[in-house]
Each structure stands twice: as C-alpha cells, then as structure tokens.
mmCIF file of C-alpha atoms in Angstrom:
data_model
loop_
_atom_site.group_PDB
_atom_site.id
_atom_site.type_symbol
_atom_site.label_atom_id
_atom_site.label_comp_id
_atom_site.label_asym_id
_atom_site.label_seq_id
_atom_site.Cartn_x
_atom_site.Cartn_y
_atom_site.Cartn_z
ATOM 1 C CA MET K 1056 56.065 120.313 76.929
ATOM 2 C CA GLN K 1057 59.114 122.448 77.470
ATOM 3 C CA GLU K 1058 61.731 120.899 79.764
ATOM 4 C CA ALA K 1059 61.570 123.794 82.137
ATOM 5 C CA ASP K 1060 57.749 123.174 82.370
ATOM 6 C CA LEU K 1061 58.343 119.430 82.973
ATOM 7 C CA SER K 1062 60.793 120.187 85.752
ATOM 8 C CA ARG K 1063 58.250 122.595 87.338
ATOM 9 C CA GLU K 1064 55.497 120.001 87.055
ATOM 10 C CA LEU K 1065 57.674 117.267 88.684
ATOM 11 C CA SER K 1066 58.435 119.584 91.391
ATOM 12 C CA GLU K 1067 54.777 120.567 91.948
ATOM 13 C CA ARG K 1068 53.729 116.924 92.063
ATOM 14 C CA VAL K 1069 56.353 116.184 94.639
ATOM 15 C CA ALA K 1070 55.385 119.279 96.911
ATOM 16 C CA GLU K 1071 51.644 118.074 96.398
ATOM 17 C CA ALA K 1072 52.587 114.552 97.542
ATOM 18 C CA ALA K 1073 54.372 115.969 100.557
ATOM 19 C CA ARG K 1074 51.297 117.973 101.573
ATOM 20 C CA ARG K 1075 49.122 114.925 101.089
ATOM 21 C CA GLY K 1076 51.525 112.365 102.537
ATOM 22 C CA THR K 1077 51.296 110.306 99.506
ATOM 23 C CA PRO K 1078 54.377 108.018 98.784
ATOM 24 C CA LEU K 1079 55.796 107.905 95.336
ATOM 25 C CA ARG K 1080 57.408 105.279 93.143
ATOM 26 C CA LEU K 1081 59.972 106.761 90.800
ATOM 27 C CA VAL K 1082 59.836 105.373 87.438
ATOM 28 C CA GLY K 1083 62.462 105.848 84.745
ATOM 29 C CA GLY K 1084 63.209 103.503 81.839
ATOM 30 C CA GLY K 1085 61.859 100.521 83.788
ATOM 31 C CA THR K 1086 64.856 98.355 82.961
ATOM 32 C CA LYS K 1087 65.685 97.466 86.771
ATOM 33 C CA ALA K 1088 62.164 97.386 88.162
ATOM 34 C CA TRP K 1089 62.889 94.081 89.735
ATOM 35 C CA TYR K 1090 65.895 95.198 91.635
ATOM 36 C CA GLY K 1091 65.265 95.977 95.359
ATOM 37 C CA ARG K 1092 62.078 95.352 97.519
ATOM 38 C CA PRO K 1093 58.778 95.868 95.885
ATOM 39 C CA VAL K 1094 57.355 99.514 96.405
ATOM 40 C CA ALA K 1095 53.706 100.201 96.813
ATOM 41 C CA ALA K 1096 53.209 103.943 96.062
ATOM 42 C CA GLU K 1097 51.955 106.121 93.273
ATOM 43 C CA PRO K 1098 54.001 106.077 90.177
ATOM 44 C CA LEU K 1099 55.962 109.228 89.042
ATOM 45 C CA ALA K 1100 57.023 108.922 85.529
ATOM 46 C CA LEU K 1101 60.495 110.565 84.885
ATOM 47 C CA ALA K 1102 61.682 109.172 81.429
ATOM 48 C CA GLY K 1103 60.199 112.180 79.563
ATOM 49 C CA HIS K 1104 62.559 114.509 81.268
ATOM 50 C CA ARG K 1105 65.512 113.970 78.842
ATOM 51 C CA GLY K 1106 68.054 115.575 76.578
ATOM 52 C CA VAL K 1107 71.625 116.924 76.705
ATOM 53 C CA VAL K 1108 71.772 120.388 78.427
ATOM 54 C CA ASP K 1109 75.415 121.149 77.537
ATOM 55 C CA TYR K 1110 78.335 119.277 76.235
ATOM 56 C CA GLN K 1111 81.771 120.782 75.680
ATOM 57 C CA PRO K 1112 84.252 117.979 74.319
ATOM 58 C CA SER K 1113 87.106 120.273 74.915
ATOM 59 C CA GLU K 1114 86.269 120.629 78.564
ATOM 60 C CA LEU K 1115 85.472 116.922 79.106
ATOM 61 C CA VAL K 1116 82.257 117.708 80.826
ATOM 62 C CA VAL K 1117 78.470 116.930 79.753
ATOM 63 C CA ARG K 1118 75.485 118.014 81.701
ATOM 64 C CA LEU K 1119 72.251 116.195 80.687
ATOM 65 C CA ARG K 1120 68.721 115.644 82.097
ATOM 66 C CA GLY K 1121 68.186 112.421 84.057
ATOM 67 C CA GLY K 1122 65.838 110.649 81.768
ATOM 68 C CA THR K 1123 68.326 110.816 78.981
ATOM 69 C CA ARG K 1124 69.004 107.176 77.726
ATOM 70 C CA LEU K 1125 72.368 105.858 78.605
ATOM 71 C CA VAL K 1126 72.887 104.500 75.066
ATOM 72 C CA GLU K 1127 72.253 107.991 73.666
ATOM 73 C CA LEU K 1128 74.762 109.534 75.801
ATOM 74 C CA GLU K 1129 77.378 106.888 74.890
ATOM 75 C CA ALA K 1130 76.491 107.363 71.134
ATOM 76 C CA LEU K 1131 77.158 111.247 71.567
ATOM 77 C CA LEU K 1132 80.406 110.761 73.267
ATOM 78 C CA ALA K 1133 81.608 108.277 70.795
ATOM 79 C CA ALA K 1134 81.075 110.581 67.884
ATOM 80 C CA GLU K 1135 83.571 112.780 69.538
ATOM 81 C CA GLY K 1136 86.028 110.101 70.337
ATOM 82 C CA GLN K 1137 85.132 110.026 73.986
ATOM 83 C CA TRP K 1138 83.551 107.948 76.612
ATOM 84 C CA LEU K 1139 82.463 107.900 80.245
ATOM 85 C CA ALA K 1140 85.626 105.947 81.351
ATOM 86 C CA CYS K 1141 83.338 103.437 83.090
ATOM 87 C CA ASP K 1142 80.856 100.937 82.096
ATOM 88 C CA PRO K 1143 77.591 100.979 84.190
ATOM 89 C CA PRO K 1144 75.361 98.167 82.959
ATOM 90 C CA ARG K 1145 72.642 98.716 80.339
ATOM 91 C CA PHE K 1146 69.797 96.497 80.905
ATOM 92 C CA GLY K 1147 67.960 97.596 77.901
ATOM 93 C CA ALA K 1148 67.848 100.566 75.434
ATOM 94 C CA GLU K 1149 65.675 102.472 77.810
ATOM 95 C CA THR K 1150 68.063 102.514 80.827
ATOM 96 C CA THR K 1151 68.410 106.101 81.822
ATOM 97 C CA VAL K 1152 71.254 108.132 83.059
ATOM 98 C CA ALA K 1153 69.348 108.822 86.451
ATOM 99 C CA GLY K 1154 68.408 105.212 86.502
ATOM 100 C CA ALA K 1155 72.010 104.127 86.287
ATOM 101 C CA LEU K 1156 73.095 106.553 88.792
ATOM 102 C CA ALA K 1157 70.394 105.650 91.206
ATOM 103 C CA ALA K 1158 71.180 101.726 91.009
ATOM 104 C CA GLY K 1159 74.840 102.522 91.610
ATOM 105 C CA LEU K 1160 75.893 99.414 89.529
ATOM 106 C CA ALA K 1161 79.189 99.039 87.660
ATOM 107 C CA GLY K 1162 80.238 96.801 84.898
ATOM 108 C CA PRO K 1163 83.398 94.569 84.788
ATOM 109 C CA GLY K 1164 85.737 97.373 84.511
ATOM 110 C CA ARG K 1165 85.114 98.858 87.960
ATOM 111 C CA PRO K 1166 88.260 98.110 89.661
ATOM 112 C CA TYR K 1167 90.337 99.293 86.514
ATOM 113 C CA LEU K 1168 88.289 102.129 85.106
ATOM 114 C CA GLY K 1169 86.306 103.365 88.128
ATOM 115 C CA GLY K 1170 82.607 103.666 88.624
ATOM 116 C CA LEU K 1171 79.739 105.989 87.643
ATOM 117 C CA ARG K 1172 80.141 107.574 91.001
ATOM 118 C CA ASP K 1173 83.697 108.632 90.167
ATOM 119 C CA ALA K 1174 82.345 110.332 86.989
ATOM 120 C CA VAL K 1175 79.748 112.471 88.564
ATOM 121 C CA LEU K 1176 80.595 116.099 89.267
ATOM 122 C CA GLY K 1177 77.222 117.241 90.531
ATOM 123 C CA VAL K 1178 73.424 116.567 90.361
ATOM 124 C CA THR K 1179 70.364 118.761 90.356
ATOM 125 C CA LEU K 1180 67.389 117.034 92.248
ATOM 126 C CA ILE K 1181 63.897 117.507 93.829
ATOM 127 C CA ASN K 1182 63.945 116.762 97.423
ATOM 128 C CA GLY K 1183 61.094 115.403 99.678
ATOM 129 C CA ARG K 1184 59.713 119.004 99.923
ATOM 130 C CA GLY K 1185 59.480 119.647 96.253
ATOM 131 C CA GLU K 1186 62.350 122.025 96.273
ATOM 132 C CA VAL K 1187 64.933 121.967 93.445
ATOM 133 C CA VAL K 1188 68.499 121.558 94.933
ATOM 134 C CA ARG K 1189 71.769 121.681 93.223
ATOM 135 C CA LEU K 1190 74.601 119.700 94.513
ATOM 136 C CA GLY K 1191 78.280 119.729 93.203
ATOM 137 C CA GLY K 1192 79.176 121.782 90.169
ATOM 138 C CA ALA K 1193 80.430 121.518 86.501
ATOM 139 C CA VAL K 1194 84.151 121.666 86.921
ATOM 140 C CA MET K 1195 86.286 118.912 88.655
ATOM 141 C CA LYS K 1196 87.528 121.174 91.364
ATOM 142 C CA ASN K 1197 84.135 122.466 92.236
ATOM 143 C CA VAL K 1198 83.212 121.706 96.039
ATOM 144 C CA ALA K 1199 80.014 123.301 95.907
ATOM 145 C CA GLY K 1200 77.600 121.120 97.893
ATOM 146 C CA PHE K 1201 80.598 119.208 99.512
ATOM 147 C CA ASP K 1202 79.989 116.080 97.588
ATOM 148 C CA GLY K 1203 76.434 115.927 98.697
ATOM 149 C CA PHE K 1204 75.597 114.269 95.514
ATOM 150 C CA ARG K 1205 77.395 111.055 96.425
ATOM 151 C CA PRO K 1206 74.691 109.564 98.504
ATOM 152 C CA MET K 1207 72.467 109.566 95.376
ATOM 153 C CA VAL K 1208 74.567 106.862 93.878
ATOM 154 C CA GLY K 1209 73.063 103.492 94.745
ATOM 155 C CA ALA K 1210 70.058 105.141 96.708
ATOM 156 C CA LEU K 1211 67.537 103.529 94.382
ATOM 157 C CA GLY K 1212 65.717 106.659 94.193
ATOM 158 C CA SER K 1213 65.004 106.721 97.891
ATOM 159 C CA LEU K 1214 66.486 110.250 98.420
ATOM 160 C CA GLY K 1215 65.164 112.353 95.552
ATOM 161 C CA VAL K 1216 64.357 113.085 92.112
ATOM 162 C CA ILE K 1217 67.363 113.313 89.944
ATOM 163 C CA LEU K 1218 66.597 116.084 87.359
ATOM 164 C CA GLU K 1219 70.006 116.650 85.885
ATOM 165 C CA VAL K 1220 73.554 115.012 86.099
ATOM 166 C CA CYS K 1221 76.851 116.613 85.430
ATOM 167 C CA LEU K 1222 79.548 114.015 84.294
ATOM 168 C CA LYS K 1223 83.060 114.160 83.395
ATOM 169 C CA VAL K 1224 84.229 112.309 80.321
ATOM 170 C CA ALA K 1225 87.459 111.062 78.902
ATOM 171 C CA PRO K 1226 89.175 110.172 75.603
ATOM 172 C CA ARG K 1227 88.276 106.748 74.257
ATOM 173 C CA PRO K 1228 91.042 104.215 74.170
ATOM 174 C CA ALA K 1229 92.519 103.555 70.829
ATOM 175 C CA SER K 1230 92.379 99.791 71.257
ATOM 176 C CA ARG K 1231 90.201 97.200 72.867
ATOM 177 C CA ARG K 1232 91.111 93.335 72.816
ATOM 178 C CA ALA K 1233 90.185 90.304 74.621
ATOM 179 C CA LEU K 1234 91.850 87.252 75.774
ATOM 180 C CA ALA K 1235 90.922 83.806 77.347
ATOM 181 C CA LEU K 1236 93.426 81.925 79.387
ATOM 182 C CA ALA K 1237 93.361 78.330 80.618
ATOM 183 C CA LEU K 1238 93.747 78.974 84.429
ATOM 184 C CA PRO K 1239 91.550 77.924 87.207
ATOM 185 C CA ARG K 1240 89.465 80.333 89.029
ATOM 186 C CA GLU K 1241 91.631 80.199 92.144
ATOM 187 C CA ALA K 1242 94.355 82.022 90.099
ATOM 188 C CA LEU K 1243 92.084 85.012 89.172
ATOM 189 C CA ALA K 1244 92.648 87.367 92.143
ATOM 190 C CA GLU K 1245 96.431 86.872 92.317
ATOM 191 C CA ARG K 1246 97.080 87.106 88.648
ATOM 192 C CA ALA K 1247 94.866 90.013 88.000
ATOM 193 C CA GLU K 1248 96.495 92.015 90.951
ATOM 194 C CA ALA K 1249 99.887 91.205 89.658
ATOM 195 C CA TRP K 1250 98.991 92.259 86.100
ATOM 196 C CA TRP K 1251 97.556 95.420 87.167
ATOM 197 C CA ARG K 1252 100.526 96.240 89.385
ATOM 198 C CA ALA K 1253 102.668 95.530 86.327
ATOM 199 C CA GLY K 1254 101.149 98.283 84.420
ATOM 200 C CA LEU K 1255 99.036 96.071 82.046
ATOM 201 C CA PRO K 1256 96.039 98.010 80.500
ATOM 202 C CA LEU K 1257 93.450 95.813 82.187
ATOM 203 C CA ALA K 1258 89.833 96.909 81.703
ATOM 204 C CA GLY K 1259 88.325 93.554 83.023
ATOM 205 C CA ALA K 1260 89.273 90.353 84.629
ATOM 206 C CA ALA K 1261 86.698 87.595 85.192
ATOM 207 C CA HIS K 1262 86.272 83.758 85.463
ATOM 208 C CA ASP K 1263 83.312 82.104 84.020
ATOM 209 C CA GLY K 1264 83.970 78.704 85.789
ATOM 210 C CA GLU K 1265 85.986 77.436 82.700
ATOM 211 C CA ARG K 1266 88.539 79.999 81.575
ATOM 212 C CA LEU K 1267 90.097 83.311 82.846
ATOM 213 C CA ARG K 1268 89.107 86.020 80.686
ATOM 214 C CA LEU K 1269 90.753 89.544 80.324
ATOM 215 C CA CYS K 1270 89.771 92.711 78.679
ATOM 216 C CA LEU K 1271 92.589 95.222 77.611
ATOM 217 C CA ALA K 1272 91.958 98.881 76.667
ATOM 218 C CA GLY K 1273 94.456 101.509 76.088
ATOM 219 C CA SER K 1274 96.904 102.738 73.329
ATOM 220 C CA GLU K 1275 97.596 100.404 70.338
ATOM 221 C CA SER K 1276 101.197 99.801 71.516
ATOM 222 C CA ALA K 1277 100.266 99.038 75.059
ATOM 223 C CA VAL K 1278 97.476 96.703 74.374
ATOM 224 C CA ASP K 1279 99.633 94.791 71.670
ATOM 225 C CA GLU K 1280 102.518 94.396 74.191
ATOM 226 C CA ALA K 1281 100.069 93.098 76.838
ATOM 227 C CA VAL K 1282 98.653 90.631 74.337
ATOM 228 C CA ALA K 1283 102.185 89.271 73.583
ATOM 229 C CA THR K 1284 103.069 89.185 77.086
ATOM 230 C CA LEU K 1285 100.040 87.334 78.401
ATOM 231 C CA GLY K 1286 99.407 84.755 75.572
ATOM 232 C CA GLY K 1287 96.123 82.754 75.708
ATOM 233 C CA ASP K 1288 93.533 82.830 72.998
ATOM 234 C CA GLU K 1289 92.231 86.199 71.551
ATOM 235 C CA GLU K 1290 88.434 86.357 71.473
ATOM 236 C CA ASP K 1291 85.608 88.654 70.551
ATOM 237 C CA PRO K 1292 85.487 91.550 72.834
ATOM 238 C CA ALA K 1293 81.744 91.556 72.612
ATOM 239 C CA TYR K 1294 81.985 89.012 75.440
ATOM 240 C CA TRP K 1295 82.602 91.923 77.623
ATOM 241 C CA SER K 1296 79.716 93.949 76.574
ATOM 242 C CA ALA K 1297 77.430 90.958 77.224
ATOM 243 C CA LEU K 1298 78.843 90.470 80.706
ATOM 244 C CA ARG K 1299 78.283 94.236 81.375
ATOM 245 C CA ASP K 1300 74.650 93.963 80.359
ATOM 246 C CA GLN K 1301 74.117 90.496 81.705
ATOM 247 C CA ARG K 1302 73.236 88.943 78.341
ATOM 248 C CA LEU K 1303 75.329 85.938 78.828
ATOM 249 C CA PRO K 1304 73.462 82.413 79.189
ATOM 250 C CA PHE K 1305 74.641 82.321 82.921
ATOM 251 C CA PHE K 1306 72.290 85.304 83.639
ATOM 252 C CA ARG K 1307 69.394 84.041 81.750
ATOM 253 C CA ASP K 1308 68.934 80.780 83.749
ATOM 254 C CA PRO K 1309 65.270 81.122 85.320
ATOM 255 C CA GLY K 1310 66.026 78.642 88.034
ATOM 256 C CA ALA K 1311 67.818 79.197 91.500
ATOM 257 C CA PRO K 1312 67.973 82.657 92.899
ATOM 258 C CA LEU K 1313 71.006 84.861 91.579
ATOM 259 C CA TRP K 1314 72.887 86.789 94.204
ATOM 260 C CA ARG K 1315 75.424 89.522 93.998
ATOM 261 C CA LEU K 1316 78.214 89.038 96.261
ATOM 262 C CA LEU K 1317 81.146 91.596 96.968
ATOM 263 C CA LEU K 1318 84.081 89.745 98.595
ATOM 264 C CA PRO K 1319 87.650 90.341 99.345
ATOM 265 C CA PRO K 1320 90.006 89.268 96.481
ATOM 266 C CA GLY K 1321 90.534 85.497 96.549
ATOM 267 C CA ALA K 1322 87.551 84.687 98.965
ATOM 268 C CA CYS K 1323 85.270 81.775 97.837
ATOM 269 C CA PRO K 1324 81.924 81.363 99.605
ATOM 270 C CA ALA K 1325 81.073 77.956 100.988
ATOM 271 C CA LEU K 1326 77.562 77.908 99.331
ATOM 272 C CA PRO K 1327 75.846 75.304 97.079
ATOM 273 C CA GLY K 1328 75.537 76.484 93.462
ATOM 274 C CA GLU K 1329 77.479 78.018 90.748
ATOM 275 C CA GLY K 1330 79.267 81.173 90.226
ATOM 276 C CA LEU K 1331 80.689 83.546 87.713
ATOM 277 C CA VAL K 1332 83.421 86.084 89.145
ATOM 278 C CA GLU K 1333 84.420 89.345 87.916
ATOM 279 C CA TRP K 1334 86.367 92.504 89.106
ATOM 280 C CA GLY K 1335 89.500 90.551 89.522
ATOM 281 C CA GLY K 1336 87.847 88.357 92.150
ATOM 282 C CA ARG K 1337 85.898 90.976 94.077
ATOM 283 C CA GLN K 1338 82.406 90.609 92.609
ATOM 284 C CA TRP K 1339 80.677 87.286 92.299
ATOM 285 C CA TRP K 1340 77.291 86.457 90.632
ATOM 286 C CA TRP K 1341 76.276 83.251 92.558
ATOM 287 C CA ARG K 1342 73.284 81.131 91.707
ATOM 288 C CA GLY K 1343 72.052 78.629 94.273
ATOM 289 C CA GLU K 1344 69.171 77.629 96.529
ATOM 290 C CA ALA K 1345 70.646 78.594 99.888
ATOM 291 C CA PRO K 1346 68.285 80.459 102.368
ATOM 292 C CA ALA K 1347 68.940 84.303 102.380
ATOM 293 C CA GLU K 1348 70.088 84.011 106.190
ATOM 294 C CA ALA K 1349 72.668 81.427 105.050
ATOM 295 C CA VAL K 1350 74.009 83.575 102.279
ATOM 296 C CA PHE K 1351 74.204 86.625 104.230
ATOM 297 C CA ALA K 1352 75.864 84.810 107.242
ATOM 298 C CA GLU K 1353 78.476 83.176 104.913
ATOM 299 C CA VAL K 1354 79.404 86.330 103.036
ATOM 300 C CA ALA K 1355 79.685 88.387 106.301
ATOM 301 C CA ARG K 1356 81.965 85.689 107.659
ATOM 302 C CA LEU K 1357 84.223 86.374 104.616
ATOM 303 C CA GLY K 1358 84.124 90.090 105.264
ATOM 304 C CA GLY K 1359 81.917 90.811 102.205
ATOM 305 C CA GLN K 1360 78.431 91.993 101.421
ATOM 306 C CA ALA K 1361 75.503 90.229 99.635
ATOM 307 C CA SER K 1362 72.189 91.101 98.039
ATOM 308 C CA ARG K 1363 69.514 88.941 96.317
ATOM 309 C CA TRP K 1364 69.723 90.133 92.617
ATOM 310 C CA ARG K 1365 66.849 88.209 90.910
ATOM 311 C CA GLY K 1366 64.550 85.189 91.842
ATOM 312 C CA GLY K 1367 63.711 83.541 94.978
ATOM 313 C CA ASP K 1368 61.036 84.209 97.550
ATOM 314 C CA PRO K 1369 59.767 87.733 97.096
ATOM 315 C CA ARG K 1370 59.095 88.005 100.739
ATOM 316 C CA ALA K 1371 62.702 87.297 101.626
ATOM 317 C CA PRO K 1372 65.195 90.179 102.291
ATOM 318 C CA VAL K 1373 67.057 91.545 99.354
ATOM 319 C CA PHE K 1374 69.931 93.332 101.244
ATOM 320 C CA ALA K 1375 71.648 92.014 104.403
ATOM 321 C CA PRO K 1376 70.523 93.659 107.689
ATOM 322 C CA LEU K 1377 72.121 96.573 108.774
ATOM 323 C CA ALA K 1378 73.831 96.996 112.178
ATOM 324 C CA PRO K 1379 72.062 99.466 114.431
ATOM 325 C CA PRO K 1380 74.616 102.333 113.888
ATOM 326 C CA LEU K 1381 74.431 101.999 110.149
ATOM 327 C CA LEU K 1382 70.603 101.966 110.224
ATOM 328 C CA ALA K 1383 70.426 104.992 112.337
ATOM 329 C CA LEU K 1384 72.843 106.805 109.847
ATOM 330 C CA GLN K 1385 70.537 105.688 106.897
ATOM 331 C CA ARG K 1386 67.429 107.156 108.715
ATOM 332 C CA ARG K 1387 69.308 110.542 109.261
ATOM 333 C CA LEU K 1388 70.237 110.599 105.646
ATOM 334 C CA LYS K 1389 66.703 109.861 104.502
ATOM 335 C CA ALA K 1390 65.230 112.550 106.864
ATOM 336 C CA ALA K 1391 67.662 115.024 105.468
ATOM 337 C CA PHE K 1392 66.724 114.641 101.829
ATOM 338 C CA ASP K 1393 63.156 113.196 102.114
ATOM 339 C CA PRO K 1394 61.717 114.167 105.448
ATOM 340 C CA GLU K 1395 58.298 112.980 104.496
ATOM 341 C CA GLY K 1396 59.511 109.575 103.350
ATOM 342 C CA LEU K 1397 57.957 109.993 100.002
ATOM 343 C CA PHE K 1398 60.375 108.368 97.577
ATOM 344 C CA ASN K 1399 60.432 104.627 96.982
ATOM 345 C CA PRO K 1400 59.701 103.711 100.675
ATOM 346 C CA GLY K 1401 60.901 100.470 101.754
ATOM 347 C CA ILE K 1402 62.917 99.759 98.477
ATOM 348 C CA HIS K 1403 65.971 98.722 100.686
ATOM 349 C CA TYR K 1404 64.442 97.857 104.117
ATOM 350 C CA PRO K 1405 60.996 98.017 105.501
ATOM 351 C CA GLU K 1406 61.954 100.573 108.017
ATOM 352 C CA LEU K 1407 63.431 103.119 105.552
#
C-alpha cells in the first residue's frame, strides 16, 4: 500500500471511530506496551506507516514517518557521520520514532545532550476528529504551530496519531570513552555538576551502588584530556548502551516493583530497596516493595516525581495523583486535540 493511501486509511479509521464513539488503543512497535495503565480499546496498528520522507545531511534535518524504527534512523544518520544528539531508550529493534516521542523517555545523556523533545522541529498528526494537522516546521527558526507539538512528547499517544516527525540532527562525536571511579553514591551529584561546569565532555554520569560511572563524548583531544584529568578505570562504553536500553542485570530482576523517580540532585529517598542512579543524580531507578502511596508521598516530600515503571499491583496507580489545577489543564489539552476521548483513554489516569 502506498504511504499516502495508508495515511488516508488511518485518518478515515479515526474519523469513523469518532463517529461511532469507539476508543482506540494506538499500537506501534509494541516494545513499551507495559508502560502506563492498561487501555481497553480497539487496536489501531501504526508500525506499517514507516520510511524516511526527506533527509538533507547538509541541513541537519530529517523528516520521517512515525512507524520508522529508531534503529533504522540511527543507522541512516551514522552512515553520514551524524546522530540525534540524544539517546532515547530502545527497548527492542521494533521501537518506533513515534513511540519514542510518545513515551518522552530519555537515556543517561539527558542532562548533557538534551532529550528527544529538544530535537523535534515539528510533527504531523491525526487529531481526534480524523483531521491531519501539521504543527511546527522543518527549520529551526520556524514558529508555525507555536510549539504545539511539544505536548505530544510524553503524552503516550493520548492526544493524536503521530504520522510524521521532523528532527534536527548533529555531527557525531569523534570519540566516546567510559570511566569507572571508586566514589560513593553521595558524591555523584556534586562531582558531576562540578565536572560539567568545568567543561568536561560528559555524556552520562551514573552510580550503580558500587562505583561512579562516567561516559565522555566529544573531540579526541577533549575526551583524552578528560580521561587524564579524572583518572579511574577505563571500561567498555557498551555499559552505557546497556543502561540506555535497560539491558543491565538490575533491570531484569522480576522481583519487587521498579519505580522511576525524578529528584533534585543529591536527594535520596527514604524507601526500602535498592537503586541505580543516573542523570548526575536526578533520575533514580528504585526497586522496592513500598506501597504506591508511600512512594508518591516520599518523592513529593523531596520535591520530585514518581511513576511505577514495571511490576507491582496492576490495579495500583502508575503516576502520582495530579493537583486539581494540573488535572484541569490536562483535561483542556485532551479536549483540544482529542475532543471525543478516542486515543488511549485512561493510560495516565482513569479520568483522562
């Protein structure tokens, strides 16, 4: 089927679902089907809408269909000596660009490289009326749509069907090396901040409970100088790909629930369990048996946010309750893009 025909078919299916009042569960590569609350709705398959629409290496811009595999995009850019300049997780070869955008997740390089949200220049989507809408543009100074595509990042497909994405890319760093230092977890936030302010080419700073680990990326001379300055033990940079894609043993433990905690640098939750910390101390992966209410309360006390990542009681909330003003804002946003409430209803909260 021609891509234009597939786009039209998807638009018609959404319009028909709106007429019938039939909710839709958006299905891409299926690599993050466990994330969020369960959605009971008619599936709408999107992975077939794939392929590069336009790529101009000299312009540092690529436009592609939402079902394009993330690994395919990265291979295309690597052949031209370029990359996304961010590291969204790949939970399998079938992870799609639209799925990565909808999840809004970022790998260990987020504080130093930026996230996928920062790379997006525009999106084309199908709204809840079945209309094709283009938000943003293909150049970095284009303000068409007034950044209306930003809410798509992290919306988990609850606002629309992402047909196309326009992304900015960057030259790939010439050198990438990894270090492990014998420092306690309490040193991570302060040391990482100091090294970053000193101009070291950090691309990741994490602590696995035993050692402080660093990823360095930049020019050969800058990375060599940083390695000489920092000392420690040099190790295989593959550790950072495994952390990005959650292939480390820590993530494979099928036992206690795994939580994602976003905290101020240096904060440490008073919760039973074990943690792996990245983002220079800002993002924690915490595994423990504490009730959801206790986790939400402790993280809120510290000024952070928590979400249940995997495991635990499927009836328990995934995301922390919203304050009434934020819930009202989310409802208005949902109504603007998806007035019939078609897309992934309840994936964040039952009332959305």
